Coordinates of C-alpha atoms and ligand atoms in Angstrom, one line a residue:
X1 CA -37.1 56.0 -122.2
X2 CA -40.1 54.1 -123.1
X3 CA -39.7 54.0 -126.7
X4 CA -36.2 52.1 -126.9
X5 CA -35.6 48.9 -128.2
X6 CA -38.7 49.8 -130.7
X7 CA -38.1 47.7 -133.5
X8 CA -37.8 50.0 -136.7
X9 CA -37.7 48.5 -140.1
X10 CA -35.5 50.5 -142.3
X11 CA -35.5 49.7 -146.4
X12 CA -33.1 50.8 -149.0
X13 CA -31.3 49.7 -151.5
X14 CA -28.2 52.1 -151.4
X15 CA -26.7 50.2 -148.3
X16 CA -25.1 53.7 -147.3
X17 CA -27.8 55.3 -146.4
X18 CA -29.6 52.0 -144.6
X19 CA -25.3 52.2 -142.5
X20 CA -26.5 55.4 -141.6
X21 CA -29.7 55.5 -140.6
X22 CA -29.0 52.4 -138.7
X23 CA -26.3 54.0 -136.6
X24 CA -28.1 56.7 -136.1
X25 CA -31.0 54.8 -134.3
X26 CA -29.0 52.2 -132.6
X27 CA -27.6 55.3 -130.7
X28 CA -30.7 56.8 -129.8
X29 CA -31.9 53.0 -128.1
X30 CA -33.7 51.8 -130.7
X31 CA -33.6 47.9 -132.7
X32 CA -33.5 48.6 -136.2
X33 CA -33.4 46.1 -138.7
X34 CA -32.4 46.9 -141.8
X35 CA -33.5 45.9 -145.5
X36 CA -31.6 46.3 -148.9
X37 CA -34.5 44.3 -151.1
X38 CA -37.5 45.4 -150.6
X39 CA -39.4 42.2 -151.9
X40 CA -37.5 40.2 -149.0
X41 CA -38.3 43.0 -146.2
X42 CA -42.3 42.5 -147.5
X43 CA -42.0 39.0 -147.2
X44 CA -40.4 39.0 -143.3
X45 CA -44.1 41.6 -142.9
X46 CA -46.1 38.2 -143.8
X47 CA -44.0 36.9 -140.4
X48 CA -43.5 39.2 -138.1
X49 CA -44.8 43.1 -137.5
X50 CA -42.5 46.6 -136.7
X51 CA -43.8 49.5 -134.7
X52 CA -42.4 51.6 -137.2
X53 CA -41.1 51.2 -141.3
X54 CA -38.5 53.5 -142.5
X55 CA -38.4 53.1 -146.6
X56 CA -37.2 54.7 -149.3
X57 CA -39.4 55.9 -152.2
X58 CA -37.6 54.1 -154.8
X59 CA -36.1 51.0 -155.7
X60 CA -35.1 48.3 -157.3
X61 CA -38.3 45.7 -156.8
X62 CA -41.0 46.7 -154.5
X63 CA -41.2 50.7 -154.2
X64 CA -42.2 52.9 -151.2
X65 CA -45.6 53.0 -152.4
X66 CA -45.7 49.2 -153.2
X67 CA -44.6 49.0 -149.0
X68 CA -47.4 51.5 -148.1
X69 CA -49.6 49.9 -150.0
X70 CA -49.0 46.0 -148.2
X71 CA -48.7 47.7 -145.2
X72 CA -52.3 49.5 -145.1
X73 CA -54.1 45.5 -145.6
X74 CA -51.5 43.5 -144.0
X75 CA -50.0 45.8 -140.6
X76 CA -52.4 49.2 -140.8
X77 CA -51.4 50.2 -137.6
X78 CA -47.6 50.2 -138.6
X79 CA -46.6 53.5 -139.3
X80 CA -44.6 54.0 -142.7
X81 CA -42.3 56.9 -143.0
X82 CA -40.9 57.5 -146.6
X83 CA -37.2 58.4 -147.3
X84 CA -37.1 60.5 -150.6
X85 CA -35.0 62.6 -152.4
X86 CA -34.9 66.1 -152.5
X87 CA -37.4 66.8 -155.8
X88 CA -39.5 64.1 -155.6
X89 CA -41.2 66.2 -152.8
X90 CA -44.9 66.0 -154.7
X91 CA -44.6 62.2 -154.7
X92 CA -44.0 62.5 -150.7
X93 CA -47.0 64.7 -150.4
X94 CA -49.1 62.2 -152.4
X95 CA -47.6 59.4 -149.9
X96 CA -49.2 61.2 -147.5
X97 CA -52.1 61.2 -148.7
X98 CA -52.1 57.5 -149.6
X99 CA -51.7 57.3 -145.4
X100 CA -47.8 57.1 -145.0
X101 CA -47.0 58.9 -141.4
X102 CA -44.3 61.2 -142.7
X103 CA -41.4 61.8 -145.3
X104 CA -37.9 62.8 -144.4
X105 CA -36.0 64.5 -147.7
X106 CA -32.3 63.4 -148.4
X107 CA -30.1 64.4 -146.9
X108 CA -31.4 64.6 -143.8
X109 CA -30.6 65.4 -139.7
X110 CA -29.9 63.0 -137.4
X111 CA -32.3 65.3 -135.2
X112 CA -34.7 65.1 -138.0
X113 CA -35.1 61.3 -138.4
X114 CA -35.1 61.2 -134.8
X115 CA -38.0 63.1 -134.2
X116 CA -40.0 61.4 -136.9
X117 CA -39.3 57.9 -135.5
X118 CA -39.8 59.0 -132.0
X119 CA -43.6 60.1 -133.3
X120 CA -44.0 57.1 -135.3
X121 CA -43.2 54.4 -132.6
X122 CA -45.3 56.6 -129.9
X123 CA -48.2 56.6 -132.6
X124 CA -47.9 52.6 -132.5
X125 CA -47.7 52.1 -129.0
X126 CA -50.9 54.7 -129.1
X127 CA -52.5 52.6 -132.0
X128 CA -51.7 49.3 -130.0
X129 CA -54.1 50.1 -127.0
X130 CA -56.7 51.2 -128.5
X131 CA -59.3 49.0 -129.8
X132 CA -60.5 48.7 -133.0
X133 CA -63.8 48.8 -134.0
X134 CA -65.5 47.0 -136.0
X135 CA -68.9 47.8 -136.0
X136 CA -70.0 51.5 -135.6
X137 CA -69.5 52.3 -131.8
X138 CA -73.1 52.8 -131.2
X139 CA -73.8 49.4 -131.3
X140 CA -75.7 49.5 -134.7
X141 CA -75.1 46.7 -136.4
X142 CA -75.3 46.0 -140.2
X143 CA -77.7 43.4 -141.1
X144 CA -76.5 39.9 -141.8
X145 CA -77.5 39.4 -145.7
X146 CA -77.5 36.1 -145.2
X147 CA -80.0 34.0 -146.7
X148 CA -81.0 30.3 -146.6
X149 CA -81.1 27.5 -148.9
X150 CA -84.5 26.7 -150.2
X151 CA -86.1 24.3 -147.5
X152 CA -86.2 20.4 -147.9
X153 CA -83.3 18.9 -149.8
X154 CA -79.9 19.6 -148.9
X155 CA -78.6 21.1 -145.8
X156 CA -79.3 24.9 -145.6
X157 CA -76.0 26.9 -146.6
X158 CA -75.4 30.7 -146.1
X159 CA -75.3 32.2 -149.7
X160 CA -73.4 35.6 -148.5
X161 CA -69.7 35.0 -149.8
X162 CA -67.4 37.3 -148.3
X163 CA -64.2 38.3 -150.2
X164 CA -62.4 41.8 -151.3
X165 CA -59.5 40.7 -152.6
X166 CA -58.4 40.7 -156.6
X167 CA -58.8 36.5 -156.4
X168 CA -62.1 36.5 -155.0
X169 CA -63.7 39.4 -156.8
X170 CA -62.4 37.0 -160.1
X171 CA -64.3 34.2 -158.4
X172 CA -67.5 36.2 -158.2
X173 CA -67.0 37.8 -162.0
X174 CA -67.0 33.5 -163.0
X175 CA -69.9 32.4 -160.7
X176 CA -72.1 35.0 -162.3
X177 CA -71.1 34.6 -165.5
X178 CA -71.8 30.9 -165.5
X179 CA -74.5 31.0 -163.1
X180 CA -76.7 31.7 -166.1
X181 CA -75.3 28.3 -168.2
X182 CA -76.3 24.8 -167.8
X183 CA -72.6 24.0 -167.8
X184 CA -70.8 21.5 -165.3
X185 CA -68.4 23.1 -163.3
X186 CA -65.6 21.3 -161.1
X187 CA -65.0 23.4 -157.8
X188 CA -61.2 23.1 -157.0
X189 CA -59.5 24.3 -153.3
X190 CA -58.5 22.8 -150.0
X191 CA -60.2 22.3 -147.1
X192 CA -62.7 24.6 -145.7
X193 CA -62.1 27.2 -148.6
X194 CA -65.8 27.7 -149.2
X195 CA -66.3 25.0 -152.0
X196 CA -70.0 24.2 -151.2
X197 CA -70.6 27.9 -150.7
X198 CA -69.6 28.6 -154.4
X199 CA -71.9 25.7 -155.4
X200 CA -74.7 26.9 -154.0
X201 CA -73.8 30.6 -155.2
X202 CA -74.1 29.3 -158.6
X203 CA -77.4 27.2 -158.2
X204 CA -78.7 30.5 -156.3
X205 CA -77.8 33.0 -159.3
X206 CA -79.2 30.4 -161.9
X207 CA -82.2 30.3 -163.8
X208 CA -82.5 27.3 -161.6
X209 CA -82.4 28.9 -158.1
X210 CA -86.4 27.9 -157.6
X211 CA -85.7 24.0 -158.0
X212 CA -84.1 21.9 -156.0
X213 CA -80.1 22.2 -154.6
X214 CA -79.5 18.3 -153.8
X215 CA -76.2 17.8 -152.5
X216 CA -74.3 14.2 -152.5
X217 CA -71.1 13.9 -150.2
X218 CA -69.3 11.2 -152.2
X219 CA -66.8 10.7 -149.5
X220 CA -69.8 9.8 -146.9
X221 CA -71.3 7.1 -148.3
X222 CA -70.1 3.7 -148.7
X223 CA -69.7 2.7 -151.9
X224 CA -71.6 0.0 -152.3
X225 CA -74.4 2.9 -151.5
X226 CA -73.1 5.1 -153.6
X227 CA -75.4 4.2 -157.4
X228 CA -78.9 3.6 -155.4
X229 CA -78.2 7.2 -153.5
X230 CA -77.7 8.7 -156.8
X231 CA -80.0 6.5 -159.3
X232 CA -82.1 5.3 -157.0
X233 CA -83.4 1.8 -156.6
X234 CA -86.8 -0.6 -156.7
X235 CA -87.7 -2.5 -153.8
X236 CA -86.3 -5.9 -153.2
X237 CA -83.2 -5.1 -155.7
X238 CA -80.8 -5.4 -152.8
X239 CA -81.2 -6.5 -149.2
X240 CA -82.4 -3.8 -147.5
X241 CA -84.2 -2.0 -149.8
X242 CA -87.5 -2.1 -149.2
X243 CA -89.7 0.0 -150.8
X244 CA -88.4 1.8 -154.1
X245 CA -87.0 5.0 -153.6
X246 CA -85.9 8.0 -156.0
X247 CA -81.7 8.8 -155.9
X248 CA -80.6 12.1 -155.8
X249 CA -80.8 13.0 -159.6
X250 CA -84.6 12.5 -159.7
X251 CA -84.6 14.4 -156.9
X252 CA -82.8 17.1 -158.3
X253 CA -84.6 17.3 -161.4
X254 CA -84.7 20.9 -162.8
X255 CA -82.4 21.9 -160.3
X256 CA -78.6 21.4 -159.2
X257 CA -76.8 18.4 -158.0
X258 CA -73.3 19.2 -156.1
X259 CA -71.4 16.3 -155.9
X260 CA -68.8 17.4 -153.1
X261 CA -65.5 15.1 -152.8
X262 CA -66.3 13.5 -156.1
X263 CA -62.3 12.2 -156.1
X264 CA -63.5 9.9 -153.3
X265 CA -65.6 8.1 -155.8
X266 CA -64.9 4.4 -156.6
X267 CA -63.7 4.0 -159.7
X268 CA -66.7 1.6 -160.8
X269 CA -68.6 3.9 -159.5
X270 CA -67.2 6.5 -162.2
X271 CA -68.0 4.6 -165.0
X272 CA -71.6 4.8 -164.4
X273 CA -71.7 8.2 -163.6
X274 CA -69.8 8.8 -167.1
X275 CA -72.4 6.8 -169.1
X276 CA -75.3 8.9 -167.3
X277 CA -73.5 12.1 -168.3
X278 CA -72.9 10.9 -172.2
X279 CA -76.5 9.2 -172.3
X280 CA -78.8 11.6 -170.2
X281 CA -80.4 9.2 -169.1
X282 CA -80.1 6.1 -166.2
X283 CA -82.3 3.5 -164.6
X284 CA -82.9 3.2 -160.9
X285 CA -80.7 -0.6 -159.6
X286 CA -82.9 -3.2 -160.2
X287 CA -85.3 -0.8 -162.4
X288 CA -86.1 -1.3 -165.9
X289 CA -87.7 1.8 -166.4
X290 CA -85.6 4.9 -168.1
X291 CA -85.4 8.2 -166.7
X292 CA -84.4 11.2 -168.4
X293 CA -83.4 14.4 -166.0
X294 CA -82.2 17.8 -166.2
X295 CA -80.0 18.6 -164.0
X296 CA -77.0 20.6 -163.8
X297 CA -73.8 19.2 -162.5
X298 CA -71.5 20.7 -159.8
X299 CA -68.6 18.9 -158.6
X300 CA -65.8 19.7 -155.9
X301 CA -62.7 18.3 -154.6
X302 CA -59.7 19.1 -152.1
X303 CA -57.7 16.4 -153.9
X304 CA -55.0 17.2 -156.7
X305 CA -57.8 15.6 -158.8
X306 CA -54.8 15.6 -161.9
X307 CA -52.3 14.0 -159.6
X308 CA -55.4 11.4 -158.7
X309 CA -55.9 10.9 -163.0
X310 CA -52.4 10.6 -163.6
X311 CA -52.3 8.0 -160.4
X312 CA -55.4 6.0 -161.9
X313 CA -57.4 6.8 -159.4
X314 CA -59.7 8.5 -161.0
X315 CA -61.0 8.3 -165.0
X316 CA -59.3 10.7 -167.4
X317 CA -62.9 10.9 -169.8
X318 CA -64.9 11.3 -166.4
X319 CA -62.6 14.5 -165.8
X320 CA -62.9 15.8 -168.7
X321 CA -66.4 15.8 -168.5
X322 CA -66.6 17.3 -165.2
X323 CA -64.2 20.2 -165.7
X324 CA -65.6 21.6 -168.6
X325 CA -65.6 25.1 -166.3
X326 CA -63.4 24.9 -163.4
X327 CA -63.6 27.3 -160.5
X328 CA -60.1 27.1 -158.1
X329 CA -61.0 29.0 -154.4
X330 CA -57.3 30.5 -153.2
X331 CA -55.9 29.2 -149.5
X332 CA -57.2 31.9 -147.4
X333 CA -53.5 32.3 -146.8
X334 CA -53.1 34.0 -150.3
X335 CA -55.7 36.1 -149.8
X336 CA -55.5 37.5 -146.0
X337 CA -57.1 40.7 -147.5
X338 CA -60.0 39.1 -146.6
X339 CA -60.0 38.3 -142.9
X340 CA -60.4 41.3 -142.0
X341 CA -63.9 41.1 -144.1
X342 CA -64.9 37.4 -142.8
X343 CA -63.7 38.7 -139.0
X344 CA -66.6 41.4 -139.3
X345 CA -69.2 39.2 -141.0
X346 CA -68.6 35.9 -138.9
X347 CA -68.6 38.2 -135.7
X348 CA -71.9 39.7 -136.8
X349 CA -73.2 36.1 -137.3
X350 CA -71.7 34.9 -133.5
X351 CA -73.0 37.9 -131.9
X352 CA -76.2 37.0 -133.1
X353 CA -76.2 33.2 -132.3
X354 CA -74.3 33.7 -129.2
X355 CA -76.3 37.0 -127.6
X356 CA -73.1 38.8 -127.5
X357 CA -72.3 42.0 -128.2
X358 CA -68.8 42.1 -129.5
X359 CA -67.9 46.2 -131.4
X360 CA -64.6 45.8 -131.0
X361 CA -60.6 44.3 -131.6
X362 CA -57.8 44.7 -129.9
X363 CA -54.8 45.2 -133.0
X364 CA -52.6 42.7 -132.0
X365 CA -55.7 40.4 -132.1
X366 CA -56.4 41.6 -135.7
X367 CA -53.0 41.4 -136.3
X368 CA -52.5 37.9 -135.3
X369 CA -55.4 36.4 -137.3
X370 CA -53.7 38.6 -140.2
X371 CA -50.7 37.0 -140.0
X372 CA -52.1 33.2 -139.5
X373 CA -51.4 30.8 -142.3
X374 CA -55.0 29.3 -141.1
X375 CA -54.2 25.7 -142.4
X376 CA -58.4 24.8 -142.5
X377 CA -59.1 28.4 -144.4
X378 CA -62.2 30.1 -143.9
X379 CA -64.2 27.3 -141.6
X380 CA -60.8 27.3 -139.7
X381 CA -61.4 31.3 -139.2
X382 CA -64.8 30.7 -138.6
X383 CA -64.3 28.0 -135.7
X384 CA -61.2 30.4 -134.3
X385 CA -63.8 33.5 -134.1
X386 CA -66.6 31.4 -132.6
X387 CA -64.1 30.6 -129.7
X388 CA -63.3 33.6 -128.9
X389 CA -66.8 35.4 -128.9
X390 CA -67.4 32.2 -126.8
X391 CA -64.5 33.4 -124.1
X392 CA -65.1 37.1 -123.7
X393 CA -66.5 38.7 -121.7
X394 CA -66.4 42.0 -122.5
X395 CA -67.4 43.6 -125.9
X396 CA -63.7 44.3 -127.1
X397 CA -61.8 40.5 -128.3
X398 CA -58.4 40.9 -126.6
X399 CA -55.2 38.1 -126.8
X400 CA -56.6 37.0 -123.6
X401 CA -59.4 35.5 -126.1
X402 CA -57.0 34.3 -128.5
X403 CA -56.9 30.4 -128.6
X404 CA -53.3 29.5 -127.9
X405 CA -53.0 27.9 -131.7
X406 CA -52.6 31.2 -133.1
X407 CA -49.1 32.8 -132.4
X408 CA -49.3 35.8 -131.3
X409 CA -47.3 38.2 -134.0
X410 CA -44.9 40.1 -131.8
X411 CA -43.7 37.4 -129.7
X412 CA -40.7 36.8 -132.3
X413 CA -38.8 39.4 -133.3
X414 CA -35.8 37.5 -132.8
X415 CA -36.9 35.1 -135.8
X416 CA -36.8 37.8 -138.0
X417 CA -34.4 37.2 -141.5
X418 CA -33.2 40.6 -141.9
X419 CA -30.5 41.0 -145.1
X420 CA -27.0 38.9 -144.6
X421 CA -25.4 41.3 -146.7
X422 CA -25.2 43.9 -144.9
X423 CA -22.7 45.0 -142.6
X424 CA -23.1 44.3 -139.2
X425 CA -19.6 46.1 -137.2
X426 CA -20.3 48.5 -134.7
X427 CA -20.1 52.0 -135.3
X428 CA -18.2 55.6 -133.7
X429 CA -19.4 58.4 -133.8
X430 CA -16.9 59.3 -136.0
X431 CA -17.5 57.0 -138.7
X432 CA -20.9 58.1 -138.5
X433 CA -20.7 61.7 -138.8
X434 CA -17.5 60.8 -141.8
X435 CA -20.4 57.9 -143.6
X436 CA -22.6 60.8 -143.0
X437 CA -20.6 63.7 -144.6
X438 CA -19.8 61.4 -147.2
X439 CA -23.4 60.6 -148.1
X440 CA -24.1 64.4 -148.3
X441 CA -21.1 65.1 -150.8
X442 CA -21.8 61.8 -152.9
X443 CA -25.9 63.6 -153.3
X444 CA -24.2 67.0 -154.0
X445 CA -21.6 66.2 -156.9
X446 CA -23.7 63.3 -158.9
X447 CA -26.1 66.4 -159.0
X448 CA -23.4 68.6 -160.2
X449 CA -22.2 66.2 -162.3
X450 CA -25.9 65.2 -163.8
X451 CA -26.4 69.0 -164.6
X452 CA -22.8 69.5 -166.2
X453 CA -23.5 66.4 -168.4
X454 CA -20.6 64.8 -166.5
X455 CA -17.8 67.7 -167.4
X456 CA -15.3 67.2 -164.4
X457 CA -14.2 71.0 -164.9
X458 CA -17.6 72.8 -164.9
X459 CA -18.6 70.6 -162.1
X460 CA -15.7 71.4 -160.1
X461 CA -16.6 75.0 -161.0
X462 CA -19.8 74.6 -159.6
X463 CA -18.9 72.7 -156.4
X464 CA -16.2 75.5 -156.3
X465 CA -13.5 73.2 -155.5
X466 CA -10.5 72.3 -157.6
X467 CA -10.5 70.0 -160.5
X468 CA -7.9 67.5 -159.0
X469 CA -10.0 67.6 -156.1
X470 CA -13.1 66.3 -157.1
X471 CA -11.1 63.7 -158.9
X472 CA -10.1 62.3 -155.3
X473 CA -13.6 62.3 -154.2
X474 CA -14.9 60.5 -156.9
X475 CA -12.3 57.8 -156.4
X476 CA -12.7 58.3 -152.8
X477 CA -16.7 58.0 -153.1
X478 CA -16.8 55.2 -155.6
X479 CA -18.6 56.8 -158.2
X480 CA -18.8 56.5 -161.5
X481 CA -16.0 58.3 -163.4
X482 CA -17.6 60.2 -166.2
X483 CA -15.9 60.7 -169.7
X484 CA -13.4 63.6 -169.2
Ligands
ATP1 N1 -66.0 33.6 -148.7 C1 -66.7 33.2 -147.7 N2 -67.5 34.1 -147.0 C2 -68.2 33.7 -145.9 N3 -68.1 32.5 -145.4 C3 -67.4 31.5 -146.0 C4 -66.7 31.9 -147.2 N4 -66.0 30.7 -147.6 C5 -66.3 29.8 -146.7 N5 -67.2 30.2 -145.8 C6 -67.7 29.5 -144.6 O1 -66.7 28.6 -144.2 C7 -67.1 27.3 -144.0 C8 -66.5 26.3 -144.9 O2 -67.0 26.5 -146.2 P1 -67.4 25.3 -147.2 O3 -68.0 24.2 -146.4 O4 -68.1 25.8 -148.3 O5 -65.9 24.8 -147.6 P2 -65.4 23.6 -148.4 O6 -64.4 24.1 -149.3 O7 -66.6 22.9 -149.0 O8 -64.7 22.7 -147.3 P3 -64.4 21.1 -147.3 O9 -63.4 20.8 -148.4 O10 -63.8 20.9 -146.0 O11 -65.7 20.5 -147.6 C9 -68.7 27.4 -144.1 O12 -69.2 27.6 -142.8 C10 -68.8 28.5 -145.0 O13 -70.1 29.2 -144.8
MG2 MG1 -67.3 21.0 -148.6

């Protein structure tokens, strides 16, 4: 049969039902794992993918919903089936609304779970070879809305930033709000995380967006360059310098100056910077004259620029100056609700560049750059995607394309952390239909005993068997004995 050994994911709290459900599928062929937190069974979706996720609507933690919902950014083509209880039928019909595959009501047939997961993993394997596209099919491509850096000073950066998710739409509400200030801001984030990008974001929404952008890599020059390159210098003040020449803050004058990897700054270096930020005003080396600009001030870092204060490294008063609005950019890691975003846009780009046509993904291609933890963030992304438009050939990006770096998501299964806890012992028939049976009475007398407000002699009544007899169940079932 071609669906067995399908991994299914199955997620409940009440371990009786995930005993169940995971005998049931073992029998029919299938690989179930099984979950009793939900929060740990979301977790293990950051490493590895099912064809199918079995869950119940609620519990404890992350919910049915809460599952659905990670599921839709992080595994889409996974289909989610939800376990609920029998009343809670309008929630399932909202779940399927919200794009969960199917419900199954408690208690349920072993034919009926069956089914379901038999349509679920053929759905996957369906989902799997089909490609994904992500550009309308005919070929029409949105326009990039890219624009360029004002020509002449600084090297020409993209201004479109790219980001969905909660962290970056927060990032956006702060660049606009300040863009409009004259404020310093200190960029914050690790490498390739799109630290210049916000920089020049800012200078392009400011009242300043007509003047120069003048950007100083403080990391890239040596630092006995460092003061002429920003303060400029008169001819014959040092070997080598001859003719007089403007530094970057003249040059910037009305406009922005980003100073990118300020941590990297010597630390005498720091002190003069500090005095020109307190004074307003510097001279160019070996100048007499004073100049006065207005500039605003963005810095950036990837260094732990505290850790580097506290270390000595770099001046407490010249941080405090600089981080009077600080911007941090999340590891793209924490915010993979964006690749799927950046994939489209840097794709668009590459086509472009490249003269390719590229419409389409292969899912375990999307999947894999989903699950990545993509060390070098967004340029990482960005390098990974020109590869692979580089290698195909086609118009669809397949695994073929995929640069061996990135693992490819299903190749692990056998990694997977599902719960210790629970019980691993092979199972009879028997014990199955007898967990089964027992599952069934345990739903039927809570709810007798729920609507006799727990009266063991009405509820017998009801269940029409005797009163000494439920008393056995109850012990025999574990529940909870209710005032007699
Ligand atoms: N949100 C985004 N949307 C689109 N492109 C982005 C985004 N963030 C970064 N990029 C692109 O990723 C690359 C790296 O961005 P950038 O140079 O701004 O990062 P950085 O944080 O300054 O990196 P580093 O610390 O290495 O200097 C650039 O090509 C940039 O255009
Ligand atoms: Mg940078």
């Amino acid at each position: 049969m071609n669906d067995v050994s399908a991994q299914v994911w199955v997620l409940d709290d009440e371990k009786n039902i995930t005993f169940v459900i995971r005998a049931m599928l073992e029998k029919a062929g299938y690989s179930p794992v099984v979950f009793n937190d939900s929060a740990q069974a979301i977790r293990e979706l950051g490493k590895a993918t099912p064809e199918v996720i079995i869950t119940d609507l609620y519990m404890p933690g992350p919910g049915g919903m809460d599952v659905l919902e990670y599921c839709k950014t992080h595994c889409p083509q996974v289909p989610v089936v939800l376990i609920t209880a029998y009343g809670t039928i309008e929630a399932a019909v909202s779940a399927l609304k919200q794009g969960a595959f199917d419900f199954i009501t408690k208690p349920f047939e072993q034919t009926e779970l069956l089914s379901v997961v038999q349509k679920a993993v053929q759905t996957y394997r369906q989902r799997q070879k089909e490609p994904v596209f992500i550009f309308p099919e005919n070929g029409a491509q949105d326009r990039a809305s890219s624009s360029q850096a004002p020509a002449g000073l600084g090297s020409p950066t993209p201004s479109t930033i790219v980001g969905n998710s909660p962290q970056m739409q927060e990032i956006f509400r702060m660049i606009s709000k300040i863009a409009s200030t004259p404020s310093t801001v200190l960029i914050l984030g690790e490498s390739g995380t799109g630290k210049e990008l916000a920089a020049f974001e800012i200078h392009r929404l400011s009242p300043r967006a007509s003047k120069p952008f003048v950007k100083i890599n403080c990391a890239a020059i040596p630092a006995t360059l460092i003061e002429s390159e920003l303060f400029g210098h008169e001819k014959g003040s040092f070997t080598g310098a001859i003719a007089s020449k403007p530094g970057r803050f003249e040059l910037a004058h009305e406009g922005t100056i980003f100073l990118d990897e300020v941590a990297e700054m010597p630390l005498e270096m720091q002190v003069k910077l500090l005095r020109v930020l307190q004074e307003q005003e510097f001279q160019r080396v070996g100048g007499i004259a004073t100049i006065k600009v207005d500039v605003r001030i963005i810095t950036a870092t990837n260094r732990d620029i505290e850790a580097e204060v506290k270390a000595g490294r770099f001046r407490e008063d010249l941080y405090y100056r600089l981080n009077v609005v600080p911007i941090r950019l999340p590891p793209l890691r924490d915010r993979r609700e964006d690749i799927d975003a950046l994939l489209k846009f840097f794709l668009q780009g590459f086509n472009t560049k490249l003269g390719k046509q590229i419409t389409a993904v292969m899912p375990d291609v999307l999947a894999s750059l989903r699950l990545f933890s993509w060390p070098g963030n967004i340029r990482h992304l960005e390098n990974v995607i020109e590869r692979m438009v580089v290698m195909c050939e086609g118009s669809v990006l397949s695994l073929d394309d995929l640069p061996e770096e990135i693992p490819h998501i299903l190749a692990s299964p056998a990694e997977l952390q599902a719960d210790e806890s629970v019980d691993k012992e092979p199972v009879s028939f028997k014990d199955l239909v007898k967990k089964q049976t027992q599952f069934v009475e345990r739903e039927l007398i809570e709810k007798a005993l729920e609507e006799s407000a727990g009266n063991i002699t009405r509820t017998a009544e009801k269940l029409g068997i005797s009163r000494k007899g439920l008393q056995i169940k109850i012990k025999e079932l574990g529940l909870k004995r209710p005032i007699d």
